[in-house]
PDB file of C-alpha atoms in Angstrom:
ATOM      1  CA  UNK F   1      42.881  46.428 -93.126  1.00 44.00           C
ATOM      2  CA  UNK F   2      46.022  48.404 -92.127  1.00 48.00           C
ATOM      3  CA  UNK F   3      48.651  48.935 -94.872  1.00 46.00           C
ATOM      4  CA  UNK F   4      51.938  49.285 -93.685  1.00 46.00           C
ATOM      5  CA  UNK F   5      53.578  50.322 -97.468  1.00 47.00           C
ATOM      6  CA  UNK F   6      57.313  51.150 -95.583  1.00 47.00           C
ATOM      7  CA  UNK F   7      58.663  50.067 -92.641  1.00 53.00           C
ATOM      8  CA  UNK F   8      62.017  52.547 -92.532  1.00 61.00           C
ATOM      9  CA  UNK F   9      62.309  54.636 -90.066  1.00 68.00           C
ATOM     10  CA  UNK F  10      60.762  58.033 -90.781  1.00 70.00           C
ATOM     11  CA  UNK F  11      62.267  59.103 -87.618  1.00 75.00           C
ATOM     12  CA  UNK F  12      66.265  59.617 -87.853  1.00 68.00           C
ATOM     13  CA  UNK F  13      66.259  62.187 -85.811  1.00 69.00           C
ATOM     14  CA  UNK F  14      65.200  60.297 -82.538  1.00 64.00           C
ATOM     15  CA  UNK F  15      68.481  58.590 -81.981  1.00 65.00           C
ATOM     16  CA  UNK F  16      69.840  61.914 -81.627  1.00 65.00           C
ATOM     17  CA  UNK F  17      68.038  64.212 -79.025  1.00 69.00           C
ATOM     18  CA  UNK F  18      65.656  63.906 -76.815  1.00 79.00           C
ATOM     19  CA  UNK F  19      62.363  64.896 -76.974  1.00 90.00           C
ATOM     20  CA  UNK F  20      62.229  66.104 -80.403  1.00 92.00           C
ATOM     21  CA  UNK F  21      59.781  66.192 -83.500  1.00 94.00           C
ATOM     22  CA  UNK F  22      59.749  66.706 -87.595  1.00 93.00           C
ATOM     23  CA  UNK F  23      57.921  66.572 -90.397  1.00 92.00           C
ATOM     24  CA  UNK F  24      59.128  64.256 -93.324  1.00 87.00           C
ATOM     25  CA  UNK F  25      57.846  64.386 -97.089  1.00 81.00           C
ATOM     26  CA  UNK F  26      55.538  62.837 -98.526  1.00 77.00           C
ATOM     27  CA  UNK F  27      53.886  63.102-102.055  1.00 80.00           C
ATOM     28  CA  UNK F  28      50.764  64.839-101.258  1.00 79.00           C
ATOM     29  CA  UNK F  29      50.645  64.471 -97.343  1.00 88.00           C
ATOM     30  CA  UNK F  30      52.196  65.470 -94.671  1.00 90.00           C
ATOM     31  CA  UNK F  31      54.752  62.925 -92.601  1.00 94.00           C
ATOM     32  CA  UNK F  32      55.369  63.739 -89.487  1.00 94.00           C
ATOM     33  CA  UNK F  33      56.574  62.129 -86.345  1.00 94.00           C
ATOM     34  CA  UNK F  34      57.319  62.821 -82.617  1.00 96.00           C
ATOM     35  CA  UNK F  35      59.981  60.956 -80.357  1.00 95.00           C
ATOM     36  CA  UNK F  36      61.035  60.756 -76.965  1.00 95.00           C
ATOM     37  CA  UNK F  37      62.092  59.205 -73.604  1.00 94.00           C
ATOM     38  CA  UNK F  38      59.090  57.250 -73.660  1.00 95.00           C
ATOM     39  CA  UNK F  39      56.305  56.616 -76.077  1.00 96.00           C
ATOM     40  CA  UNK F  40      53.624  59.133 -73.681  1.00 97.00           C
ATOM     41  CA  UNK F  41      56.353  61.660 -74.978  1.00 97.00           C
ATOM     42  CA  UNK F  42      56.702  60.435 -78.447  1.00 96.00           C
ATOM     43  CA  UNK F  43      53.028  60.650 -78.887  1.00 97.00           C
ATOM     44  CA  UNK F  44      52.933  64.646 -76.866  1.00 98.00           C
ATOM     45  CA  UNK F  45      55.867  65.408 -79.369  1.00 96.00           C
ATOM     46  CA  UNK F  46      53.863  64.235 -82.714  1.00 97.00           C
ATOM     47  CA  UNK F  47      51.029  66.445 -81.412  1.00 97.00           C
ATOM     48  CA  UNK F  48      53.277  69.596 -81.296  1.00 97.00           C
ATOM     49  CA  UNK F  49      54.491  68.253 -85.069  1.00 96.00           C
ATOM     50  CA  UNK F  50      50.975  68.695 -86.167  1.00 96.00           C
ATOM     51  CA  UNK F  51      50.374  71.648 -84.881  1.00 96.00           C
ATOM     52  CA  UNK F  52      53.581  72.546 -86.433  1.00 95.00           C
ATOM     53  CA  UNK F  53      52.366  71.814 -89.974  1.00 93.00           C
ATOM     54  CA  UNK F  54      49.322  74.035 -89.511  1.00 95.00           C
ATOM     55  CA  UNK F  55      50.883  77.057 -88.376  1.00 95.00           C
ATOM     56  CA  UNK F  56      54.305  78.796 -87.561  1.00 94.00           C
ATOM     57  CA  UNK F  57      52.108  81.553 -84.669  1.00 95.00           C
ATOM     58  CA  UNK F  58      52.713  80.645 -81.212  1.00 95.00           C
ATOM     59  CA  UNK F  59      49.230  78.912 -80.017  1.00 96.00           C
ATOM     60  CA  UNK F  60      48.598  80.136 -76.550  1.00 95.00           C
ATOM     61  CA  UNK F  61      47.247  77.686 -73.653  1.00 94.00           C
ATOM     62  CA  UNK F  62      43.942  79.153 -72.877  1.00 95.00           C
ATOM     63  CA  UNK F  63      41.396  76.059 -72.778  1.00 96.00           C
ATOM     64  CA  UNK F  64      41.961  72.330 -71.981  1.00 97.00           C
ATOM     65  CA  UNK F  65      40.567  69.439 -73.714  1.00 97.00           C
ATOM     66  CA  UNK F  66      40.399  65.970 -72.122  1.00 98.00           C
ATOM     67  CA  UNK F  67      40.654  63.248 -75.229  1.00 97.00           C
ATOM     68  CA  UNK F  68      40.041  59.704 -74.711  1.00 97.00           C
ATOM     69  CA  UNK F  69      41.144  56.903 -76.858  1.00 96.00           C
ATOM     70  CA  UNK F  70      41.582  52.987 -77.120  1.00 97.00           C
ATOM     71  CA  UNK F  71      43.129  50.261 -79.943  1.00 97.00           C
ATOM     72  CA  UNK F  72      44.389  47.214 -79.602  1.00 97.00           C
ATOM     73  CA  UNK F  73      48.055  48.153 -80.378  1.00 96.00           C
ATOM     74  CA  UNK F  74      50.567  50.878 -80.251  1.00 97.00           C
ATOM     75  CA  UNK F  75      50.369  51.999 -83.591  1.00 97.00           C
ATOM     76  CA  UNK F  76      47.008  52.311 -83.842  1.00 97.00           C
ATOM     77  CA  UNK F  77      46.875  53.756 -80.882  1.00 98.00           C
ATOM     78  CA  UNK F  78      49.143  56.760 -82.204  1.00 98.00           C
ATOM     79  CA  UNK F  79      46.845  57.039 -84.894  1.00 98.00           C
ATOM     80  CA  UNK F  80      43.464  57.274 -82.668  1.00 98.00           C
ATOM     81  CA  UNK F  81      45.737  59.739 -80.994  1.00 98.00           C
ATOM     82  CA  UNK F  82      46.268  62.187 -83.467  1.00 98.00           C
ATOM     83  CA  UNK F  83      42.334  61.451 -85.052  1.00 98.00           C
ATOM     84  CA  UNK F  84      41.563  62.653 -81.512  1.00 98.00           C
ATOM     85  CA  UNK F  85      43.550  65.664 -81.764  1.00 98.00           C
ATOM     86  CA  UNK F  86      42.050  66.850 -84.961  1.00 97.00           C
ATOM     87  CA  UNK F  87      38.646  66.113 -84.554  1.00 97.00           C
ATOM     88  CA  UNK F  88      38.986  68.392 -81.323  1.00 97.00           C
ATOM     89  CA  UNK F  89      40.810  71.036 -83.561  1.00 96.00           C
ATOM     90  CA  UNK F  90      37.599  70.733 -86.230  1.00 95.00           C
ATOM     91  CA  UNK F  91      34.673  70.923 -83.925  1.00 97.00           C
ATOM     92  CA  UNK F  92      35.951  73.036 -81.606  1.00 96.00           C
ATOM     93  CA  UNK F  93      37.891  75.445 -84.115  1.00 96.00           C
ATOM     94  CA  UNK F  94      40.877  75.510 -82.064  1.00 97.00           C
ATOM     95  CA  UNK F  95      44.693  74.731 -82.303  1.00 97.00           C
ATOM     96  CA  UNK F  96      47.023  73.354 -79.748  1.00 97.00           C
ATOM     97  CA  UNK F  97      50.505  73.393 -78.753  1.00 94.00           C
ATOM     98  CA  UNK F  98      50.161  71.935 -75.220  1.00 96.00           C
ATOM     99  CA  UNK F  99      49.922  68.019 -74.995  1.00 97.00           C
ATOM    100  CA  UNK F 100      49.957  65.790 -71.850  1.00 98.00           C
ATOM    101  CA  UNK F 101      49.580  61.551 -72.811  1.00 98.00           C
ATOM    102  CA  UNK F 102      48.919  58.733 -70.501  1.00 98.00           C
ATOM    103  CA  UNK F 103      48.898  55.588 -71.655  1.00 97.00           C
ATOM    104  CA  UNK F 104      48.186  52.476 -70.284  1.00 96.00           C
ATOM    105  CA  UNK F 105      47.223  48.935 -72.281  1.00 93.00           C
ATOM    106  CA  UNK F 106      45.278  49.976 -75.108  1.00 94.00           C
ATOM    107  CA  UNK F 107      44.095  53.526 -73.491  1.00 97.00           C
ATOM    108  CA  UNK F 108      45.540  56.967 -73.605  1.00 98.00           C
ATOM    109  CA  UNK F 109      44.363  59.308 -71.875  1.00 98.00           C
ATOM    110  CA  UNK F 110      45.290  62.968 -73.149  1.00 97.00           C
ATOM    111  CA  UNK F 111      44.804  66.718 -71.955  1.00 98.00           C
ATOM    112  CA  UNK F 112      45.291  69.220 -75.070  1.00 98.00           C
ATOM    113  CA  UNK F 113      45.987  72.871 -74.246  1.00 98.00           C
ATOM    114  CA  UNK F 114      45.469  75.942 -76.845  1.00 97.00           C
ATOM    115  CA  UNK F 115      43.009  78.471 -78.112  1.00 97.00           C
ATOM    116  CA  UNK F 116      40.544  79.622 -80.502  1.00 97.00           C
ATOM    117  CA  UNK F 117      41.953  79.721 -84.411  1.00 95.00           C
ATOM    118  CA  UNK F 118      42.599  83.877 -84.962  1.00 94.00           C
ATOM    119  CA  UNK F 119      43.201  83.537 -89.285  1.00 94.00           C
ATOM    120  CA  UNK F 120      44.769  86.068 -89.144  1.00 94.00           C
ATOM    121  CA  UNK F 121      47.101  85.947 -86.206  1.00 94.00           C
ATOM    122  CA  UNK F 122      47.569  81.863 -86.698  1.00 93.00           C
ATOM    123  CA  UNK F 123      47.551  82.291 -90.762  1.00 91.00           C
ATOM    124  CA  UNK F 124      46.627  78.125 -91.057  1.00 90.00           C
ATOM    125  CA  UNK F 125      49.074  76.648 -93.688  1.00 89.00           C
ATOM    126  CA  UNK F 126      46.569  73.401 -94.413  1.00 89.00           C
ATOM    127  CA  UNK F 127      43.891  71.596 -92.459  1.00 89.00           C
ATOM    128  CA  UNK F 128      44.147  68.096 -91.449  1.00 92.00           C
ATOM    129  CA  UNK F 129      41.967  65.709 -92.717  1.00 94.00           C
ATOM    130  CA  UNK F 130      42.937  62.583 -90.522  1.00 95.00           C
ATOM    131  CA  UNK F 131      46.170  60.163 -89.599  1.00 96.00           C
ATOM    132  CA  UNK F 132      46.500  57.354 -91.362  1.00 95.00           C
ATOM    133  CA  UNK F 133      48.249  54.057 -91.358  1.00 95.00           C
ATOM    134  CA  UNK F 134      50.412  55.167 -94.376  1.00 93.00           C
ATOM    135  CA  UNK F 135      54.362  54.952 -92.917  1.00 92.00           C
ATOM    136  CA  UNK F 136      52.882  53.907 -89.399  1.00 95.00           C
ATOM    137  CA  UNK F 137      55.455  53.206 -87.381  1.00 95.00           C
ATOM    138  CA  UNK F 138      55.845  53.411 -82.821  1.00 96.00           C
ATOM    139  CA  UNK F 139      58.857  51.728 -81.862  1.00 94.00           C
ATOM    140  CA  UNK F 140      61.572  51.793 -79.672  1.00 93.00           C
ATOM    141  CA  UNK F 141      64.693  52.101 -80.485  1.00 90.00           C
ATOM    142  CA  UNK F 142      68.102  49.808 -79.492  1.00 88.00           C
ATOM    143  CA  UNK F 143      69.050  53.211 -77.529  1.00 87.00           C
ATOM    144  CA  UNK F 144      65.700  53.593 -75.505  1.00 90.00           C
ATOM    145  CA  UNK F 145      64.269  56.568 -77.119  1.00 92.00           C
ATOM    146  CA  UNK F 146      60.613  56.034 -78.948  1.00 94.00           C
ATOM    147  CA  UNK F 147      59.476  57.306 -82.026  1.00 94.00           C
ATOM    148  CA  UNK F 148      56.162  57.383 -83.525  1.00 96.00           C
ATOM    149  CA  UNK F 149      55.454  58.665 -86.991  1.00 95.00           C
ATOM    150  CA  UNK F 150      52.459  58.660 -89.929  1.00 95.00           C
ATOM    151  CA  UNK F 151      51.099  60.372 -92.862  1.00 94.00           C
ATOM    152  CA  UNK F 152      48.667  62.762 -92.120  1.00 95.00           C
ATOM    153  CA  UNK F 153      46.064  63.463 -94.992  1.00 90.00           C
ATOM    154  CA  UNK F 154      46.046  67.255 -95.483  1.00 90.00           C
TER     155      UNK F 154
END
């Protein structure tokens, strides 16, 4: 069952720019969120904010990764999204800072670009554990711009 504990807008910052991304606190998470002209780029933008939280090195685009996901919503959608980005970043030991999204109904199609984790070039700050449905939030706002935002467990 998906808890939805606060339904404010962890997102601010998208009624101001275009695309864009931030993290936001949480107690012993991380919150982070992407926005943009549509929710494709919301979603490519909350990629680049977890990639963000793991490390400050530039991540180079040397390999591509097709990810496939489904839900029956938006939200969970985002959250399949970002499962699928760090289950490719755990088996395949790699981060990414390249993210193309197409969605259509309840699928998303993604392409992730980046390389193998160097420790000591990349220096990871934390490891994601998963996205969850803490602070889940993909909406549009009355200006046009989406937003899409969670807690990720680190």
């Amino acid at each position: 069952m998906r808890h939805k504990e606060d339904r404010r807008d962890p997102c601010p910052k998208a009624l101001v720019s275009v695309p864009g991304w931030e993290h936001f606190p949480h107690d012993a998470d991380l919150g982070l969120c992407g926005w943009g002209a549509t929710v494709a780029e919301a979603f490519e933008q909350a990629g680049h904010a977890l990639t963000a939280a793991i490390t400050d090195a530039a991540v180079i685009p040397r390999t591509s990764v097709e990810v496939r996901c489904e839900a029956p919503d938006i939200e969970l959608l985002f959250v399949e999204w970002l499962n699928a980005i760090i289950y490719e970043m755990a088996v395949r030991h790699m981060l990414f800072d390249s993210f193309a999204v197409h969605i259509e109904g309840e699928r998303l199609e993604g392409k992730l670009q980046g390389e193998p984790i160097d420790v000591r070039r990349h220096a990871p700050a934390c490891e994601p554990k998963g996205a969850t449905y803490t602070a889940l939030k993909v909406a549009k706002s009355p200006n046009g711009i989406w937003s899409a935002a969670c807690i990720v467990d680190v």
